[in-house]
């Protein structure tokens, strides 16, 4: 029913959100956990077939996004808008069928559709991206890795495949290679998510002062409302021996998610460390 109403707005008025809605969103911009206002404006532009404004606004939003699923969706939309989806109807029908199955959780059905689509086209960044995600959700990391590499070869500006590559390397504890990839990614996409991953990697390689600088100067500047970055910053301060700053960072995380287990565990650990020092 909601989709039907939205479609009526598109057909009759040429927008998803009217001026009043956009004005209301703009008043809450400072408290947005994600850059929703820019995203809403982007899809209003897309409804009007203004591809340039759509891409400009989405790229603007991507700098501050800390939600991985949201980043993945927008990364895919950008590729769809940049691609010519006309011509091979059977190919695009199979992709749509596979995507519908994927988002509904029917992963084997999605994989079957994508495999059929691959036989109709041997070069498709969107197809490779979707095949990689589906294989990853099915627990087949190595096939997913192959398809992510193909997606990047087709479109070097793809964000999510690079992010997954970095995470695979982190799982393998190959931090130096992961740092190389994240530094390359930041050259073309200086977004919050890559800065955050670099801060994590710097911490994992004992470069705590560099990690702190990156978190303060880049991550917090791009998105001051992300919970995880304050936990990491607190951990970095802790490693540097600054308990006061660590507590302040953890408290900032707690102001965002006061009931989260990670926040409470860190505060308890910090208290135990301070109690031990007091006893000594």
mmCIF file of C-alpha atoms in Angstrom, residues 19-215:
data_model
loop_
_atom_site.group_PDB
_atom_site.id
_atom_site.type_symbol
_atom_site.label_atom_id
_atom_site.label_comp_id
_atom_site.label_asym_id
_atom_site.label_seq_id
_atom_site.Cartn_x
_atom_site.Cartn_y
_atom_site.Cartn_z
ATOM 1 C CA UNK A 19 8.764 20.286 -0.016
ATOM 2 C CA UNK A 20 7.201 20.113 3.452
ATOM 3 C CA UNK A 21 8.651 16.665 4.113
ATOM 4 C CA UNK A 22 12.089 17.728 2.886
ATOM 5 C CA UNK A 23 11.903 20.853 5.084
ATOM 6 C CA UNK A 24 11.047 18.710 8.125
ATOM 7 C CA UNK A 25 13.950 16.363 7.387
ATOM 8 C CA UNK A 26 16.337 19.312 7.003
ATOM 9 C CA UNK A 27 15.454 20.574 10.495
ATOM 10 C CA UNK A 28 16.654 17.259 11.943
ATOM 11 C CA UNK A 29 19.833 17.098 9.851
ATOM 12 C CA UNK A 30 22.212 17.596 12.785
ATOM 13 C CA UNK A 31 20.777 14.538 14.560
ATOM 14 C CA UNK A 32 20.803 12.174 11.577
ATOM 15 C CA UNK A 33 22.702 8.939 12.323
ATOM 16 C CA UNK A 34 22.979 8.580 8.527
ATOM 17 C CA UNK A 35 22.816 11.347 5.859
ATOM 18 C CA UNK A 36 19.166 10.649 5.093
ATOM 19 C CA UNK A 37 18.326 14.156 3.873
ATOM 20 C CA UNK A 38 20.848 13.907 1.028
ATOM 21 C CA UNK A 39 19.526 10.437 0.175
ATOM 22 C CA UNK A 40 15.896 11.592 0.104
ATOM 23 C CA UNK A 41 16.853 14.519 -2.124
ATOM 24 C CA UNK A 42 18.768 12.119 -4.363
ATOM 25 C CA UNK A 43 15.752 9.902 -4.963
ATOM 26 C CA UNK A 44 13.561 12.929 -5.579
ATOM 27 C CA UNK A 45 16.046 13.865 -8.306
ATOM 28 C CA UNK A 46 15.996 10.323 -9.702
ATOM 29 C CA UNK A 47 12.199 10.403 -9.960
ATOM 30 C CA UNK A 48 12.618 13.509 -12.121
ATOM 31 C CA UNK A 49 15.193 11.612 -14.226
ATOM 32 C CA UNK A 50 17.905 14.025 -13.115
ATOM 33 C CA UNK A 51 20.736 11.488 -13.069
ATOM 34 C CA UNK A 52 23.485 14.023 -12.421
ATOM 35 C CA UNK A 53 21.836 15.418 -9.276
ATOM 36 C CA UNK A 54 21.074 11.896 -8.086
ATOM 37 C CA UNK A 55 24.703 10.817 -8.430
ATOM 38 C CA UNK A 56 26.029 14.030 -6.877
ATOM 39 C CA UNK A 57 23.747 13.706 -3.846
ATOM 40 C CA UNK A 58 24.384 9.982 -3.352
ATOM 41 C CA UNK A 59 28.138 10.505 -3.580
ATOM 42 C CA UNK A 60 27.766 13.308 -1.029
ATOM 43 C CA UNK A 61 25.824 10.970 1.285
ATOM 44 C CA UNK A 62 28.325 8.128 0.940
ATOM 45 C CA UNK A 63 31.052 10.134 2.682
ATOM 46 C CA UNK A 64 29.240 9.897 6.019
ATOM 47 C CA UNK A 65 27.414 6.539 5.849
ATOM 48 C CA UNK A 66 28.321 4.086 8.605
ATOM 49 C CA UNK A 67 25.509 1.584 7.947
ATOM 50 C CA UNK A 68 26.927 -1.178 5.768
ATOM 51 C CA UNK A 69 23.584 -2.309 4.296
ATOM 52 C CA UNK A 70 22.694 1.259 3.352
ATOM 53 C CA UNK A 71 26.109 1.752 1.769
ATOM 54 C CA UNK A 72 25.697 -1.500 -0.165
ATOM 55 C CA UNK A 73 22.293 -0.464 -1.516
ATOM 56 C CA UNK A 74 23.487 2.953 -2.650
ATOM 57 C CA UNK A 75 26.619 1.471 -4.206
ATOM 58 C CA UNK A 76 24.346 -0.792 -6.240
ATOM 59 C CA UNK A 77 21.970 2.051 -7.201
ATOM 60 C CA UNK A 78 24.880 4.155 -8.468
ATOM 61 C CA UNK A 79 25.990 1.316 -10.715
ATOM 62 C CA UNK A 80 22.463 0.794 -12.008
ATOM 63 C CA UNK A 81 22.071 4.489 -12.831
ATOM 64 C CA UNK A 82 25.453 4.548 -14.549
ATOM 65 C CA UNK A 83 24.653 1.449 -16.614
ATOM 66 C CA UNK A 84 22.455 1.212 -19.663
ATOM 67 C CA UNK A 85 19.799 -1.292 -18.570
ATOM 68 C CA UNK A 86 18.110 -1.407 -21.956
ATOM 69 C CA UNK A 87 18.786 -3.990 -24.630
ATOM 70 C CA UNK A 88 19.134 -7.474 -23.196
ATOM 71 C CA UNK A 89 15.728 -7.834 -21.548
ATOM 72 C CA UNK A 90 16.205 -11.496 -20.614
ATOM 73 C CA UNK A 91 19.466 -10.689 -18.812
ATOM 74 C CA UNK A 92 17.964 -7.841 -16.768
ATOM 75 C CA UNK A 93 14.816 -9.854 -16.026
ATOM 76 C CA UNK A 94 16.980 -12.622 -14.554
ATOM 77 C CA UNK A 95 18.924 -10.091 -12.487
ATOM 78 C CA UNK A 96 15.680 -8.621 -11.153
ATOM 79 C CA UNK A 97 14.309 -12.063 -10.376
ATOM 80 C CA UNK A 98 17.527 -12.998 -8.592
ATOM 81 C CA UNK A 99 17.600 -9.759 -6.612
ATOM 82 C CA UNK A 100 13.965 -10.182 -5.523
ATOM 83 C CA UNK A 101 14.813 -13.695 -4.316
ATOM 84 C CA UNK A 102 17.970 -12.480 -2.584
ATOM 85 C CA UNK A 103 16.276 -9.745 -0.560
ATOM 86 C CA UNK A 104 13.487 -12.155 0.424
ATOM 87 C CA UNK A 105 16.068 -14.646 1.711
ATOM 88 C CA UNK A 106 15.679 -17.266 -1.051
ATOM 89 C CA UNK A 107 19.420 -17.408 -1.670
ATOM 90 C CA UNK A 108 19.595 -20.636 -3.684
ATOM 91 C CA UNK A 109 16.887 -19.338 -6.004
ATOM 92 C CA UNK A 110 18.804 -16.073 -6.364
ATOM 93 C CA UNK A 111 22.017 -17.941 -7.150
ATOM 94 C CA UNK A 112 20.248 -19.966 -9.840
ATOM 95 C CA UNK A 113 18.942 -16.795 -11.523
ATOM 96 C CA UNK A 114 22.355 -15.136 -11.396
ATOM 97 C CA UNK A 115 24.054 -18.227 -12.834
ATOM 98 C CA UNK A 116 21.627 -18.150 -15.761
ATOM 99 C CA UNK A 117 22.227 -14.423 -16.250
ATOM 100 C CA UNK A 118 25.994 -14.960 -16.319
ATOM 101 C CA UNK A 119 25.589 -17.191 -19.383
ATOM 102 C CA UNK A 120 23.967 -14.273 -21.223
ATOM 103 C CA UNK A 121 26.689 -11.735 -20.378
ATOM 104 C CA UNK A 122 30.329 -12.334 -19.484
ATOM 105 C CA UNK A 123 30.967 -8.824 -18.133
ATOM 106 C CA UNK A 124 28.596 -7.222 -15.648
ATOM 107 C CA UNK A 125 29.703 -5.384 -12.499
ATOM 108 C CA UNK A 126 26.191 -5.500 -11.020
ATOM 109 C CA UNK A 127 25.811 -9.216 -11.665
ATOM 110 C CA UNK A 128 29.224 -9.986 -10.136
ATOM 111 C CA UNK A 129 28.427 -7.847 -7.120
ATOM 112 C CA UNK A 130 25.107 -9.628 -6.504
ATOM 113 C CA UNK A 131 26.644 -13.066 -7.093
ATOM 114 C CA UNK A 132 29.368 -12.240 -4.564
ATOM 115 C CA UNK A 133 26.883 -11.116 -1.911
ATOM 116 C CA UNK A 134 24.687 -14.174 -2.433
ATOM 117 C CA UNK A 135 27.615 -16.593 -2.224
ATOM 118 C CA UNK A 136 28.853 -14.858 0.906
ATOM 119 C CA UNK A 137 25.441 -15.192 2.570
ATOM 120 C CA UNK A 138 25.451 -18.871 1.584
ATOM 121 C CA UNK A 139 28.748 -19.281 3.443
ATOM 122 C CA UNK A 140 30.919 -19.638 0.345
ATOM 123 C CA UNK A 141 33.531 -16.982 1.059
ATOM 124 C CA UNK A 142 36.006 -18.061 -1.621
ATOM 125 C CA UNK A 143 33.528 -17.896 -4.496
ATOM 126 C CA UNK A 144 32.344 -14.555 -3.109
ATOM 127 C CA UNK A 145 35.926 -13.286 -3.115
ATOM 128 C CA UNK A 146 36.305 -14.221 -6.783
ATOM 129 C CA UNK A 147 33.132 -12.395 -7.801
ATOM 130 C CA UNK A 148 34.050 -9.306 -5.761
ATOM 131 C CA UNK A 149 37.349 -9.154 -7.650
ATOM 132 C CA UNK A 150 35.462 -9.411 -10.957
ATOM 133 C CA UNK A 151 33.144 -6.599 -9.876
ATOM 134 C CA UNK A 152 36.121 -4.361 -9.079
ATOM 135 C CA UNK A 153 37.753 -5.227 -12.419
ATOM 136 C CA UNK A 154 34.547 -4.150 -14.176
ATOM 137 C CA UNK A 155 34.168 -1.020 -12.037
ATOM 138 C CA UNK A 156 37.254 0.119 -10.042
ATOM 139 C CA UNK A 157 35.110 2.680 -8.151
ATOM 140 C CA UNK A 158 32.915 0.011 -6.552
ATOM 141 C CA UNK A 159 33.008 0.516 -2.779
ATOM 142 C CA UNK A 160 31.514 -2.599 -1.195
ATOM 143 C CA UNK A 161 33.684 -5.211 -2.941
ATOM 144 C CA UNK A 162 36.775 -3.392 -1.668
ATOM 145 C CA UNK A 163 35.298 -3.266 1.813
ATOM 146 C CA UNK A 164 34.673 -7.017 1.758
ATOM 147 C CA UNK A 165 38.226 -7.627 0.525
ATOM 148 C CA UNK A 166 39.548 -5.642 3.476
ATOM 149 C CA UNK A 167 37.351 -7.600 5.897
ATOM 150 C CA UNK A 168 38.473 -10.949 4.425
ATOM 151 C CA UNK A 169 42.112 -9.950 4.933
ATOM 152 C CA UNK A 170 41.361 -8.817 8.488
ATOM 153 C CA UNK A 171 39.773 -12.204 9.197
ATOM 154 C CA UNK A 172 42.970 -13.793 7.884
ATOM 155 C CA UNK A 173 45.033 -11.414 10.075
ATOM 156 C CA UNK A 174 46.852 -10.130 6.993
ATOM 157 C CA UNK A 175 46.750 -6.569 8.290
ATOM 158 C CA UNK A 176 49.529 -5.140 6.114
ATOM 159 C CA UNK A 177 47.836 -6.180 2.864
ATOM 160 C CA UNK A 178 44.515 -4.904 4.209
ATOM 161 C CA UNK A 179 46.145 -1.534 4.973
ATOM 162 C CA UNK A 180 47.483 -1.371 1.419
ATOM 163 C CA UNK A 181 44.008 -1.955 -0.022
ATOM 164 C CA UNK A 182 42.299 0.501 2.312
ATOM 165 C CA UNK A 183 44.868 3.205 1.456
ATOM 166 C CA UNK A 184 44.215 2.618 -2.254
ATOM 167 C CA UNK A 185 40.447 2.735 -1.641
ATOM 168 C CA UNK A 186 40.736 6.055 0.203
ATOM 169 C CA UNK A 187 42.410 7.662 -2.799
ATOM 170 C CA UNK A 188 39.222 7.311 -4.869
ATOM 171 C CA UNK A 189 36.643 7.101 -2.054
ATOM 172 C CA UNK A 190 37.601 9.043 1.109
ATOM 173 C CA UNK A 191 34.503 7.847 2.974
ATOM 174 C CA UNK A 192 33.824 7.220 6.659
ATOM 175 C CA UNK A 193 33.794 3.441 6.280
ATOM 176 C CA UNK A 194 37.289 3.216 4.798
ATOM 177 C CA UNK A 195 38.692 5.623 7.401
ATOM 178 C CA UNK A 196 37.077 3.525 10.130
ATOM 179 C CA UNK A 197 38.562 0.313 8.756
ATOM 180 C CA UNK A 198 41.982 1.968 8.563
ATOM 181 C CA UNK A 199 41.674 3.117 12.181
ATOM 182 C CA UNK A 200 40.871 -0.469 13.209
ATOM 183 C CA UNK A 201 43.850 -1.793 11.247
ATOM 184 C CA UNK A 202 46.200 0.771 12.770
ATOM 185 C CA UNK A 203 45.032 -0.327 16.204
ATOM 186 C CA UNK A 204 45.541 -3.986 15.325
ATOM 187 C CA UNK A 205 49.111 -3.210 14.240
ATOM 188 C CA UNK A 206 49.806 -1.337 17.515
ATOM 189 C CA UNK A 207 49.876 2.106 15.860
ATOM 190 C CA UNK A 208 47.546 3.563 18.460
ATOM 191 C CA UNK A 209 48.522 7.224 18.103
ATOM 192 C CA UNK A 210 47.869 7.108 14.336
ATOM 193 C CA UNK A 211 44.566 5.327 14.931
ATOM 194 C CA UNK A 212 43.509 8.010 17.423
ATOM 195 C CA UNK A 213 44.369 10.806 14.978
ATOM 196 C CA UNK A 214 42.366 9.160 12.190
ATOM 197 C CA UNK A 215 39.321 8.622 14.390
#
